[in-house]
Amino acid sequence: MGHPQESVGGLPRPKTGEPSGRVRRPFPSADVGTGDRWVFGFPGRARAEVHTRGARLHSLVVPDRWGRLADVVLSPREAGALQGEARYFGATVGRYANRIAHGRLTVDGVTHRLDTQDTGHSLHGGPDGFDQRSWRCEPFHSANRTGVRLFLHSPDGDQGFPGAVSIRVSYTLDREDNLTLSYRAEAEAPTVVNLSNHAFWNLEGEDRGNILAHHLQIDAPLFTPVDAELIPEGPHRPVSDTPFDLRRPRRLSDVLTHTDAQLITAGGGFDHNWVLYPARRSQLRRAAVLHAPVSGRRLEVRTTEPGMQVYTGNGFSGDVIGKGGRPYRAYAGIALETQHFPDSPNRASDPTTLLRPGEVYRSTTVLSFTTD
């Protein structure tokens, strides 16, 4: 990123002429339109870059088994791509992550018509979701933790959703290379809230081809089948005897070449929700492990959420050029989106996403990076 590795108080040392101090001030992004950005981390450990546009994880640099650093988060080189195929890369998505069928939402017997994309469905909060907003940001730093908090106010009627909502998202790095994503929201009227992060990962490095050699394990007994428009279809199904059975690690190339109809429906890979083993909402439990055999990098995902949407980048066309200068083609990265289930406001059997005044929405996901 062009910044010295030497640090002040755990953050990159300012360039000559920039203000010094314990926490670095924001500086303009080199790519016009991405908004302010913040860089934080500890010397010799993981280093993150977060952009205020979309409360977006733009970069995460972590070591491999030999201590060599690489950026493992896909992001476009050009800011304009954030309006197209790369729109959700690294972003905080909401007010409702994933899909709401036909943009129809009923709260307390009142039906609301949400703004929809060209598909006729609401995806990740609508055409002008949280990924397109400029979030207010403040940094924090202590001896063992450093990061940023981002704030957004979503007014009543935003993209058709009822009730104003105030949201806070925190990115926190510790000295053990754990990146914690914490979400908090409060509503002024009954509404639904379902927040997630949409980072795409390639643990060999964002410019190192595809993730087909990665091994993936998901601790889930059920998955959610979808129809041709990727809307949930019927009840959740057991993963047994399907390519969705990842309760033991499996190489993605071995799984995605299966002729299963659900893989074909999603464009030749995963774009599905896994139903994680149940736990109390306030408890963290392991959801997934992703491993890159060449670099030895390992990502363990723990979450308080009941589900995880996995998208293997099946639709990447190569039109987006990444930070390293290489195009992102199919399977260039994998998204592991911890969240509530798609279209759950219209599925009575699914865990509720309803948030009422006086209640607090809380969600935590911890991404732990190690090597083998």
CSV table of C-alpha atoms in Angstrom, one decimal:
chain,number,residue,atom,x,y,z
A,1,MET,CA,0.0,0.0,0.0
A,2,GLY,CA,3.0,2.2,-0.2
A,3,HIS,CA,3.2,2.9,3.6
A,4,PRO,CA,6.2,2.2,5.8
A,5,GLN,CA,6.0,-1.0,7.9
A,6,GLU,CA,7.3,0.9,10.9
A,7,SER,CA,4.5,1.9,13.3
A,8,VAL,CA,3.5,4.4,15.9
A,9,GLY,CA,1.3,3.0,18.7
A,10,GLY,CA,0.6,-0.1,16.6
A,11,LEU,CA,-0.5,2.0,13.5
A,12,PRO,CA,1.5,2.8,10.4
A,13,ARG,CA,3.9,5.7,10.9
A,14,PRO,CA,2.7,8.9,9.3
A,15,LYS,CA,4.6,10.2,6.2
A,16,THR,CA,6.7,13.3,6.7
A,17,GLY,CA,4.5,16.3,7.2
A,18,GLU,CA,1.5,14.2,8.4
A,19,PRO,CA,0.3,14.6,12.0
A,20,SER,CA,1.9,12.2,14.5
A,21,GLY,CA,0.3,10.7,17.6
A,22,ARG,CA,-1.0,7.5,18.9
A,23,VAL,CA,-3.8,7.1,16.3
A,24,ARG,CA,-3.3,8.1,12.7
A,25,ARG,CA,-5.8,10.5,11.2
A,26,PRO,CA,-7.8,9.5,8.1
A,27,PHE,CA,-6.3,10.3,4.7
A,28,PRO,CA,-8.0,10.5,1.3
A,29,SER,CA,-8.0,7.3,-0.8
A,30,ALA,CA,-5.9,7.4,-3.9
A,31,ASP,CA,-8.9,6.0,-5.8
A,32,VAL,CA,-11.4,8.8,-6.2
A,33,GLY,CA,-14.8,7.9,-4.8
A,34,THR,CA,-13.8,5.2,-2.3
A,35,GLY,CA,-13.9,7.8,0.5
A,36,ASP,CA,-11.6,8.0,3.6
A,37,ARG,CA,-9.7,4.9,4.6
A,38,TRP,CA,-8.0,3.7,7.8
A,39,VAL,CA,-5.1,1.4,8.2
A,40,PHE,CA,-4.4,-0.4,11.5
A,41,GLY,CA,-2.5,-3.3,12.9
A,42,PHE,CA,0.5,-4.3,15.0
A,43,PRO,CA,4.2,-4.4,13.9
A,44,GLY,CA,4.9,-7.8,12.3
A,45,ARG,CA,1.3,-8.9,12.6
A,46,ALA,CA,-1.8,-8.6,10.5
A,47,ARG,CA,-2.6,-5.2,9.0
A,48,ALA,CA,-6.1,-4.1,7.9
A,49,GLU,CA,-7.4,-1.3,5.7
A,50,VAL,CA,-11.1,-0.2,6.1
A,51,HIS,CA,-12.8,2.3,3.9
A,52,THR,CA,-15.7,4.4,5.1
A,53,ARG,CA,-17.6,4.0,1.9
A,54,GLY,CA,-19.7,0.9,2.7
A,55,ALA,CA,-17.8,0.3,6.0
A,56,ARG,CA,-15.7,-1.8,3.7
A,57,LEU,CA,-12.8,-4.2,4.4
A,58,HIS,CA,-10.5,-3.2,1.6
A,59,SER,CA,-7.4,-5.2,2.6
A,60,LEU,CA,-6.1,-7.6,5.2
A,61,VAL,CA,-2.4,-8.5,5.1
A,62,VAL,CA,-1.4,-11.7,6.9
A,63,PRO,CA,1.7,-13.9,7.0
A,64,ASP,CA,2.1,-17.4,5.5
A,65,ARG,CA,3.9,-20.4,7.1
A,66,TRP,CA,7.3,-18.8,6.2
A,67,GLY,CA,6.2,-15.4,7.6
A,68,ARG,CA,5.8,-13.8,4.1
A,69,LEU,CA,3.0,-11.3,4.0
A,70,ALA,CA,0.2,-11.1,1.4
A,71,ASP,CA,-3.1,-9.4,1.0
A,72,VAL,CA,-5.9,-12.0,1.2
A,73,VAL,CA,-9.0,-9.8,0.5
A,74,LEU,CA,-10.2,-9.2,-3.1
A,75,SER,CA,-10.7,-5.5,-3.9
A,76,PRO,CA,-10.9,-3.7,-7.3
A,77,ARG,CA,-8.1,-1.5,-8.5
A,78,GLU,CA,-10.5,1.1,-9.8
A,79,ALA,CA,-13.1,2.8,-7.7
A,80,GLY,CA,-15.7,2.7,-10.5
A,81,ALA,CA,-15.9,-1.1,-10.2
A,82,LEU,CA,-17.7,-0.6,-6.8
A,83,GLN,CA,-20.7,0.4,-8.9
A,84,GLY,CA,-20.6,-2.9,-10.9
A,85,GLU,CA,-19.5,-6.4,-10.4
A,86,ALA,CA,-17.3,-5.5,-7.4
A,87,ARG,CA,-20.0,-3.6,-5.6
A,88,TYR,CA,-20.2,-5.7,-2.5
A,89,PHE,CA,-16.5,-6.6,-2.2
A,90,GLY,CA,-15.6,-6.3,1.5
A,91,ALA,CA,-18.7,-4.2,2.2
A,92,THR,CA,-21.0,-4.1,5.2
A,93,VAL,CA,-24.3,-5.1,3.6
A,94,GLY,CA,-27.8,-4.3,5.0
A,95,ARG,CA,-30.3,-3.2,6.2
A,96,TYR,CA,-31.0,-6.9,5.3
A,97,ALA,CA,-28.1,-9.0,4.0
A,98,ASN,CA,-29.1,-11.5,1.3
A,99,ARG,CA,-32.4,-11.7,-0.4
A,100,ILE,CA,-36.0,-10.8,0.4
A,101,ALA,CA,-38.3,-12.4,-2.2
A,102,HIS,CA,-40.2,-9.9,-4.5
A,103,GLY,CA,-39.3,-7.1,-2.1
A,104,ARG,CA,-42.2,-8.0,0.1
A,105,LEU,CA,-41.9,-7.5,3.8
A,106,THR,CA,-44.6,-7.8,6.4
A,107,VAL,CA,-44.2,-6.4,9.9
A,108,ASP,CA,-47.0,-6.6,12.5
A,109,GLY,CA,-49.5,-7.3,9.8
A,110,VAL,CA,-48.5,-4.3,7.6
A,111,THR,CA,-46.9,-5.2,4.2
A,112,HIS,CA,-44.1,-3.0,3.0
A,113,ARG,CA,-42.8,-2.9,-0.6
A,114,LEU,CA,-39.0,-2.7,-0.6
A,115,ASP,CA,-36.9,-1.2,-3.4
A,116,THR,CA,-35.7,-4.0,-5.6
A,117,GLN,CA,-32.9,-4.8,-8.0
A,118,ASP,CA,-33.5,-5.7,-11.6
A,119,THR,CA,-34.3,-9.3,-10.5
A,120,GLY,CA,-37.4,-8.0,-8.8
A,121,HIS,CA,-36.0,-9.0,-5.4
A,122,SER,CA,-34.3,-7.1,-2.6
A,123,LEU,CA,-30.7,-8.0,-2.3
A,124,HIS,CA,-28.4,-6.8,0.5
A,125,GLY,CA,-30.7,-3.9,1.4
A,126,GLY,CA,-31.7,-2.8,-2.1
A,127,PRO,CA,-30.3,-0.7,-4.9
A,128,ASP,CA,-28.9,1.9,-2.5
A,129,GLY,CA,-28.0,-0.4,0.4
A,130,PHE,CA,-25.5,0.3,3.2
A,131,ASP,CA,-22.6,-0.7,0.9
A,132,GLN,CA,-23.1,2.6,-1.0
A,133,ARG,CA,-23.2,4.9,2.1
A,134,SER,CA,-20.5,7.0,3.6
A,135,TRP,CA,-20.1,5.9,7.2
A,136,ARG,CA,-18.8,8.0,10.0
A,137,CYS,CA,-15.6,6.5,11.5
A,138,GLU,CA,-13.5,6.7,14.6
A,139,PRO,CA,-10.4,4.7,15.5
A,140,PHE,CA,-9.5,3.1,18.8
A,141,HIS,CA,-6.3,1.6,20.1
A,142,SER,CA,-5.0,-0.1,23.2
A,143,ALA,CA,-2.0,-2.3,24.1
A,144,ASN,CA,-3.5,-5.4,22.6
A,145,ARG,CA,-6.4,-4.3,20.4
A,146,THR,CA,-6.7,-1.8,17.6
A,147,GLY,CA,-9.3,-0.9,15.0
A,148,VAL,CA,-12.2,1.3,13.9
A,149,ARG,CA,-15.8,1.9,14.7
A,150,LEU,CA,-18.2,3.0,12.0
A,151,PHE,CA,-21.6,4.6,12.4
A,152,LEU,CA,-24.6,5.0,10.1
A,153,HIS,CA,-28.2,6.2,10.6
A,154,SER,CA,-30.8,4.7,8.3
A,155,PRO,CA,-34.0,6.7,8.2
A,156,ASP,CA,-37.6,5.5,8.3
A,157,GLY,CA,-38.5,4.3,4.7
A,158,ASP,CA,-34.9,3.8,3.6
A,159,GLN,CA,-35.2,1.5,0.6
A,160,GLY,CA,-38.7,0.8,1.7
A,161,PHE,CA,-37.8,-0.6,5.2
A,162,PRO,CA,-39.9,0.7,8.1
A,163,GLY,CA,-38.4,2.4,11.1
A,164,ALA,CA,-35.3,4.4,11.5
A,165,VAL,CA,-32.2,2.4,12.6
A,166,SER,CA,-28.9,3.4,14.1
A,167,ILE,CA,-26.0,1.1,13.3
A,168,ARG,CA,-22.5,0.6,14.6
A,169,VAL,CA,-19.9,-1.7,13.0
A,170,SER,CA,-16.5,-2.4,14.6
A,171,TYR,CA,-13.4,-3.9,13.1
A,172,THR,CA,-10.9,-5.0,15.7
A,173,LEU,CA,-7.5,-6.6,15.3
A,174,ASP,CA,-5.5,-8.2,18.2
A,175,ARG,CA,-1.9,-9.3,18.4
A,176,GLU,CA,-2.9,-12.9,17.6
A,177,ASP,CA,-4.2,-12.0,14.1
A,178,ASN,CA,-7.9,-12.3,15.1
A,179,LEU,CA,-10.1,-9.9,13.2
A,180,THR,CA,-13.4,-9.4,15.1
A,181,LEU,CA,-16.4,-7.9,13.4
A,182,SER,CA,-19.1,-6.6,15.8
A,183,TYR,CA,-22.5,-5.2,14.9
A,184,ARG,CA,-25.0,-3.3,17.0
A,185,ALA,CA,-28.3,-1.7,15.9
A,186,GLU,CA,-31.3,0.0,17.5
A,187,ALA,CA,-34.6,0.8,15.9
A,188,GLU,CA,-37.2,3.5,16.4
A,189,ALA,CA,-40.0,1.4,15.1
A,190,PRO,CA,-40.5,-2.4,14.4
A,191,THR,CA,-38.3,-3.4,11.5
A,192,VAL,CA,-36.0,-6.2,10.4
A,193,VAL,CA,-32.2,-6.1,10.6
A,194,ASN,CA,-29.7,-8.6,9.2
A,195,LEU,CA,-26.1,-7.3,8.8
A,196,SER,CA,-23.1,-9.1,7.3
A,197,ASN,CA,-19.7,-8.5,5.8
A,198,HIS,CA,-19.2,-9.5,2.1
A,199,ALA,CA,-15.4,-9.9,1.9
A,200,PHE,CA,-14.0,-12.3,-0.7
A,201,TRP,CA,-11.0,-14.4,0.5
A,202,ASN,CA,-8.1,-15.9,-1.4
A,203,LEU,CA,-5.7,-17.2,1.3
A,204,GLU,CA,-2.9,-17.6,-1.3
A,205,GLY,CA,-3.1,-13.9,-2.0
A,206,GLU,CA,-5.7,-11.8,-3.8
A,207,ASP,CA,-3.7,-11.8,-7.0
A,208,ARG,CA,-2.9,-15.5,-7.0
A,209,GLY,CA,-5.4,-17.1,-9.3
A,210,ASN,CA,-8.4,-18.9,-7.8
A,211,ILE,CA,-9.5,-20.7,-4.7
A,212,LEU,CA,-10.2,-24.1,-6.2
A,213,ALA,CA,-7.2,-25.7,-4.4
A,214,HIS,CA,-8.5,-24.4,-1.0
A,215,HIS,CA,-10.0,-26.8,1.5
A,216,LEU,CA,-13.3,-25.8,3.1
A,217,GLN,CA,-15.0,-27.2,6.2
A,218,ILE,CA,-18.5,-26.0,7.3
A,219,ASP,CA,-19.9,-27.1,10.6
A,220,ALA,CA,-23.5,-27.4,9.4
A,221,PRO,CA,-26.0,-30.3,9.1
A,222,LEU,CA,-28.4,-28.5,6.7
A,223,PHE,CA,-28.4,-26.1,3.8
A,224,THR,CA,-31.0,-24.0,2.0
A,225,PRO,CA,-31.9,-25.0,-1.5
A,226,VAL,CA,-32.7,-22.2,-4.0
A,227,ASP,CA,-34.7,-21.8,-7.2
A,228,ALA,CA,-33.5,-20.3,-10.5
A,229,GLU,CA,-33.6,-16.8,-9.0
A,230,LEU,CA,-31.6,-17.9,-5.9
A,231,ILE,CA,-34.7,-17.5,-3.7
A,232,PRO,CA,-35.0,-20.2,-1.0
A,233,GLU,CA,-37.1,-23.1,-2.2
A,234,GLY,CA,-38.8,-25.4,0.2
A,235,PRO,CA,-37.4,-26.5,3.6
A,236,HIS,CA,-33.8,-26.7,4.6
A,237,ARG,CA,-32.2,-30.0,3.4
A,238,PRO,CA,-29.7,-32.3,5.1
A,239,VAL,CA,-26.2,-32.0,3.6
A,240,SER,CA,-25.7,-35.8,3.8
A,241,ASP,CA,-24.9,-37.4,0.4
A,242,THR,CA,-24.6,-34.0,-1.3
A,243,PRO,CA,-21.7,-31.7,-2.3
A,244,PHE,CA,-22.9,-29.5,0.5
A,245,ASP,CA,-21.6,-32.0,3.1
A,246,LEU,CA,-18.5,-30.1,4.2
A,247,ARG,CA,-18.5,-31.4,7.8
A,248,ARG,CA,-15.1,-32.7,7.0
A,249,PRO,CA,-12.6,-30.6,5.0
A,250,ARG,CA,-12.9,-31.0,1.2
A,251,ARG,CA,-11.0,-29.5,-1.7
A,252,LEU,CA,-13.2,-27.1,-3.5
A,253,SER,CA,-12.2,-28.3,-7.0
A,254,ASP,CA,-13.5,-31.8,-6.0
A,255,VAL,CA,-16.8,-30.4,-4.8
A,256,LEU,CA,-17.6,-27.8,-7.4
A,257,THR,CA,-17.2,-30.2,-10.3
A,258,HIS,CA,-20.1,-32.3,-9.0
A,259,THR,CA,-23.2,-32.4,-11.3
A,260,ASP,CA,-25.6,-31.6,-8.4
A,261,ALA,CA,-28.6,-29.6,-9.7
A,262,GLN,CA,-28.2,-27.0,-7.0
A,263,LEU,CA,-24.6,-26.2,-8.1
A,264,ILE,CA,-25.8,-25.8,-11.6
A,265,THR,CA,-28.7,-23.5,-10.5
A,266,ALA,CA,-26.2,-21.2,-8.8
A,267,GLY,CA,-24.0,-20.9,-11.9
A,268,GLY,CA,-21.5,-23.7,-11.3
A,269,GLY,CA,-20.7,-23.3,-7.6
A,270,PHE,CA,-22.0,-22.3,-4.2
A,271,ASP,CA,-24.3,-19.4,-3.6
A,272,HIS,CA,-26.2,-20.9,-0.7
A,273,ASN,CA,-26.9,-20.6,3.0
A,274,TRP,CA,-25.7,-23.2,5.5
A,275,VAL,CA,-27.8,-23.8,8.6
A,276,LEU,CA,-25.2,-23.9,11.4
A,277,TYR,CA,-25.5,-26.1,14.5
A,278,PRO,CA,-27.7,-24.3,17.0
A,279,ALA,CA,-26.3,-22.3,19.8
A,280,ARG,CA,-27.5,-19.4,22.0
A,281,ARG,CA,-27.4,-16.2,20.1
A,282,SER,CA,-24.8,-14.7,22.4
A,283,GLN,CA,-22.4,-17.6,22.0
A,284,LEU,CA,-19.6,-17.8,19.5
A,285,ARG,CA,-19.1,-21.2,17.9
A,286,ARG,CA,-17.1,-22.4,14.9
A,287,ALA,CA,-18.8,-22.1,11.6
A,288,ALA,CA,-16.1,-22.8,9.0
A,289,VAL,CA,-12.4,-23.4,8.4
A,290,LEU,CA,-10.8,-22.4,5.1
A,291,HIS,CA,-7.2,-23.6,4.3
A,292,ALA,CA,-4.8,-22.8,1.5
A,293,PRO,CA,-2.3,-25.6,1.1
A,294,VAL,CA,0.5,-23.8,-0.7
A,295,SER,CA,0.8,-20.8,1.7
A,296,GLY,CA,-0.4,-22.8,4.7
A,297,ARG,CA,-2.7,-19.9,5.7
A,298,ARG,CA,-5.8,-21.0,7.7
A,299,LEU,CA,-8.9,-19.0,8.4
A,300,GLU,CA,-11.3,-20.1,11.1
A,301,VAL,CA,-14.7,-18.4,11.3
A,302,ARG,CA,-16.6,-18.2,14.6
A,303,THR,CA,-19.9,-16.5,14.9
A,304,THR,CA,-23.1,-15.8,16.9
A,305,GLU,CA,-25.2,-16.0,13.7
A,306,PRO,CA,-27.4,-19.0,12.9
A,307,GLY,CA,-26.3,-19.2,9.2
A,308,MET,CA,-23.6,-18.6,6.7
A,309,GLN,CA,-24.0,-17.7,3.0
A,310,VAL,CA,-21.1,-19.1,0.9
A,311,TYR,CA,-20.5,-17.7,-2.6
A,312,THR,CA,-17.6,-19.1,-4.6
A,313,GLY,CA,-17.4,-16.3,-7.1
A,314,ASN,CA,-19.0,-18.4,-9.9
A,315,GLY,CA,-20.1,-15.3,-11.8
A,316,PHE,CA,-16.8,-13.4,-11.9
A,317,SER,CA,-16.2,-12.5,-15.5
A,318,GLY,CA,-12.7,-11.1,-15.4
A,319,ASP,CA,-14.0,-7.5,-16.0
A,320,VAL,CA,-12.8,-6.4,-12.5
A,321,ILE,CA,-9.1,-5.8,-12.2
A,322,GLY,CA,-7.8,-6.4,-8.7
A,323,LYS,CA,-5.4,-4.4,-6.6
A,324,GLY,CA,-2.5,-6.5,-7.9
A,325,GLY,CA,-3.3,-5.8,-11.5
A,326,ARG,CA,-4.8,-9.2,-12.4
A,327,PRO,CA,-8.4,-9.8,-13.5
A,328,TYR,CA,-10.8,-11.6,-11.1
A,329,ARG,CA,-12.1,-14.5,-13.0
A,330,ALA,CA,-14.5,-17.3,-11.8
A,331,TYR,CA,-13.6,-18.6,-8.4
A,332,ALA,CA,-11.1,-15.9,-7.7
A,333,GLY,CA,-12.3,-15.7,-4.1
A,334,ILE,CA,-14.9,-17.1,-1.7
A,335,ALA,CA,-17.3,-15.1,0.5
A,336,LEU,CA,-18.2,-16.5,3.9
A,337,GLU,CA,-21.1,-14.3,5.0
A,338,THR,CA,-22.3,-15.0,8.6
A,339,GLN,CA,-25.9,-13.9,8.9
A,340,HIS,CA,-29.5,-14.9,9.4
A,341,PHE,CA,-31.2,-16.8,6.6
A,342,PRO,CA,-32.2,-15.5,3.2
A,343,ASP,CA,-35.9,-14.4,3.0
A,344,SER,CA,-36.4,-15.3,6.6
A,345,PRO,CA,-39.0,-12.6,7.1
A,346,ASN,CA,-41.2,-14.6,4.7
A,347,ARG,CA,-40.4,-18.0,6.2
A,348,ALA,CA,-42.1,-18.4,9.6
A,349,SER,CA,-39.9,-21.4,10.5
A,350,ASP,CA,-36.7,-19.5,10.3
A,351,PRO,CA,-35.1,-17.5,13.2
A,352,THR,CA,-36.6,-14.1,13.4
A,353,THR,CA,-34.8,-10.9,12.3
A,354,LEU,CA,-37.4,-8.6,13.8
A,355,LEU,CA,-36.1,-5.7,15.9
A,356,ARG,CA,-38.4,-3.6,18.1
A,357,PRO,CA,-37.8,-0.3,19.9
A,358,GLY,CA,-36.0,-0.9,23.2
A,359,GLU,CA,-34.2,-4.0,21.9
A,360,VAL,CA,-30.6,-4.1,20.7
A,361,TYR,CA,-29.4,-6.1,17.7
A,362,ARG,CA,-26.0,-7.6,18.4
A,363,SER,CA,-23.9,-9.9,16.2
A,364,THR,CA,-20.3,-10.9,16.4
A,365,THR,CA,-18.0,-12.8,14.0
A,366,VAL,CA,-14.4,-13.6,14.7
A,367,LEU,CA,-12.0,-14.4,11.8
A,368,SER,CA,-8.8,-16.1,13.1
A,369,PHE,CA,-5.8,-16.4,10.9
A,370,THR,CA,-3.1,-19.0,11.6
A,371,THR,CA,-0.7,-21.2,9.5
A,372,ASP,CA,-0.2,-24.9,9.5
